[in-house]
Coordinates of C-alpha atoms in Angstrom, one line a residue:
X18 CA -17.6 -136.6 86.0
X19 CA -20.1 -135.0 83.7
X20 CA -19.8 -131.2 83.3
X21 CA -23.6 -130.8 83.8
X22 CA -23.9 -127.0 83.7
X23 CA -21.0 -125.9 81.4
X24 CA -23.2 -124.5 78.7
X25 CA -25.4 -122.7 81.3
X26 CA -22.3 -121.1 82.8
X27 CA -21.0 -120.0 79.4
X28 CA -24.3 -118.4 78.5
X29 CA -24.5 -116.7 81.9
X30 CA -21.0 -115.4 81.5
X31 CA -21.8 -114.0 78.0
X32 CA -24.8 -112.2 79.4
X33 CA -22.7 -110.8 82.2
X34 CA -20.1 -109.4 79.7
X35 CA -17.2 -111.9 79.7
X36 CA -16.3 -110.8 76.2
X37 CA -16.7 -107.1 76.7
X38 CA -14.6 -106.8 79.9
X39 CA -11.2 -105.2 79.8
X40 CA -8.7 -106.9 77.5
X41 CA -5.3 -107.6 79.0
X42 CA -1.8 -107.9 77.6
X43 CA 0.1 -111.1 78.2
X44 CA 2.1 -109.4 81.0
X45 CA -1.1 -108.0 82.6
X46 CA -2.7 -111.5 82.5
X47 CA 0.4 -113.1 84.0
X48 CA 0.5 -110.5 86.8
X49 CA -3.2 -111.0 87.5
X50 CA -2.8 -114.8 87.7
X51 CA 0.1 -114.4 90.2
X52 CA -2.0 -112.0 92.3
X53 CA -4.9 -114.5 92.4
X54 CA -2.5 -117.3 93.4
X55 CA -1.2 -115.3 96.3
X56 CA -4.7 -114.2 97.3
X57 CA -6.0 -117.8 97.2
X58 CA -2.8 -119.1 99.0
X59 CA -2.5 -121.5 96.0
X60 CA 0.4 -123.9 96.8
X61 CA 1.1 -124.8 93.2
X62 CA 2.0 -122.3 90.5
X63 CA 0.7 -123.0 87.1
X64 CA 2.6 -122.8 83.9
X65 CA 1.0 -120.0 81.7
X66 CA 1.0 -120.4 77.9
X67 CA -0.2 -117.8 75.4
X68 CA -1.2 -119.0 72.0
X69 CA -3.0 -117.5 69.0
X70 CA -6.4 -119.0 68.2
X71 CA -6.4 -121.3 71.1
X72 CA -9.4 -121.9 73.3
X73 CA -8.5 -120.9 76.8
X74 CA -8.2 -123.7 79.3
X75 CA -7.4 -124.0 83.0
X76 CA -7.9 -126.8 85.5
X77 CA -4.5 -128.4 85.7
X78 CA -1.0 -127.4 86.2
X79 CA -1.1 -125.4 83.0
X80 CA -3.2 -122.4 82.0
X81 CA -3.6 -121.8 78.2
X82 CA -4.8 -118.4 77.2
X83 CA -5.5 -116.8 73.8
X84 CA -3.5 -113.7 73.2
X85 CA -5.3 -110.6 74.5
X86 CA -7.7 -112.4 76.9
X87 CA -10.3 -110.4 78.8
X88 CA -10.0 -110.0 82.6
X89 CA -13.0 -112.2 83.1
X90 CA -11.6 -115.0 81.0
X91 CA -8.3 -114.9 82.9
X92 CA -10.2 -115.1 86.2
X93 CA -12.3 -117.9 84.9
X94 CA -9.2 -120.0 83.9
X95 CA -7.3 -119.3 87.2
X96 CA -10.5 -120.3 89.1
X97 CA -10.3 -123.7 87.3
X98 CA -6.6 -124.0 88.4
X99 CA -7.3 -123.0 92.0
X100 CA -10.3 -125.3 92.2
X101 CA -8.2 -128.2 90.8
X102 CA -5.3 -127.6 93.2
X103 CA -7.7 -127.4 96.2
X104 CA -9.5 -130.6 95.1
X105 CA -12.7 -128.6 94.5
X106 CA -12.4 -129.2 90.7
X107 CA -16.0 -129.8 89.7
X108 CA -15.4 -128.3 86.3
X109 CA -18.3 -125.8 85.9
X110 CA -20.2 -127.1 88.9
X111 CA -21.5 -125.3 92.0
X112 CA -18.1 -125.1 93.8
X113 CA -16.3 -123.7 90.8
X114 CA -19.1 -121.1 90.3
X115 CA -18.8 -120.1 94.0
X116 CA -15.0 -119.6 93.6
X117 CA -15.5 -117.7 90.3
X118 CA -18.0 -115.3 91.7
X119 CA -15.8 -114.6 94.8
X120 CA -12.8 -113.8 92.5
X121 CA -14.8 -111.7 90.1
X122 CA -16.1 -109.7 93.1
X123 CA -12.7 -109.4 94.8
X124 CA -11.0 -108.1 91.6
X125 CA -13.9 -105.7 91.0
X126 CA -14.9 -107.2 87.7
X127 CA -18.5 -107.6 88.9
X128 CA -20.6 -107.3 92.0
X129 CA -21.2 -110.5 94.1
X130 CA -24.8 -109.9 94.8
X131 CA -25.6 -109.2 91.2
X132 CA -23.7 -112.3 90.1
X133 CA -25.5 -114.5 92.6
X134 CA -28.9 -113.1 91.6
X135 CA -28.2 -113.5 87.9
X136 CA -26.9 -117.1 88.5
X137 CA -30.1 -117.9 90.3
X138 CA -32.2 -116.5 87.4
X139 CA -30.1 -118.5 84.9
X140 CA -30.7 -121.7 87.0
X141 CA -26.9 -122.1 87.7
X142 CA -26.2 -124.0 90.9
X143 CA -23.8 -122.2 93.3
X144 CA -22.4 -124.0 96.3
X145 CA -23.0 -122.5 99.7
X146 CA -19.9 -121.0 101.3
X147 CA -19.8 -123.9 103.8
X148 CA -19.4 -126.5 101.0
X149 CA -15.9 -125.4 100.1
X150 CA -13.2 -127.3 102.0
X151 CA -10.1 -125.6 103.3
X152 CA -6.9 -127.2 102.3
X153 CA -4.9 -128.6 105.2
X154 CA -1.2 -128.9 105.5
X155 CA 0.6 -132.1 106.4
X156 CA 0.1 -131.5 110.2
X157 CA -3.6 -131.3 109.6
X158 CA -3.8 -127.6 110.4
X159 CA -5.6 -125.2 108.1
X160 CA -3.2 -123.8 105.6
X161 CA -5.4 -120.8 105.0
X162 CA -5.4 -117.9 107.4
X163 CA -8.6 -116.0 108.0
X164 CA -7.3 -113.4 105.4
X165 CA -6.8 -116.1 102.8
X166 CA -9.2 -118.8 101.9
X167 CA -12.2 -117.9 104.1
X168 CA -12.7 -114.6 102.3
X169 CA -12.8 -116.3 98.9
X170 CA -16.1 -118.0 99.1
X171 CA -18.2 -115.6 101.3

């Protein structure tokens, strides 16, 4: 699958202040990742690795972060992990951007309306709330409660 809007998302994030947001210690970053997992009802816990001079990477069962990452960068990478686990992993596509905006808003990094408005101006595609599937448990019932997954994408 081609990551058709990756460069647009990176430019948009730079304009929004991804690099100037609060820097976190490794402990703070780990704590934030665990909070996001709980908030998202994420059934799979990623392994977190901190490295010097490493490009951050999420989207699988492992999250690699540079030492002293910004809060925005941590949320970006955990959004990749959550999207991957929930089978919504469209790299930097519309579903990922919807999840990212929801998490940035929830953790008070940025305002949802401003993010949606700036994404539109930057010609970044954002999935509608209804496009995000809810993960189902083995019995076919929704695994999310109303207080979990539904609030992520609105």
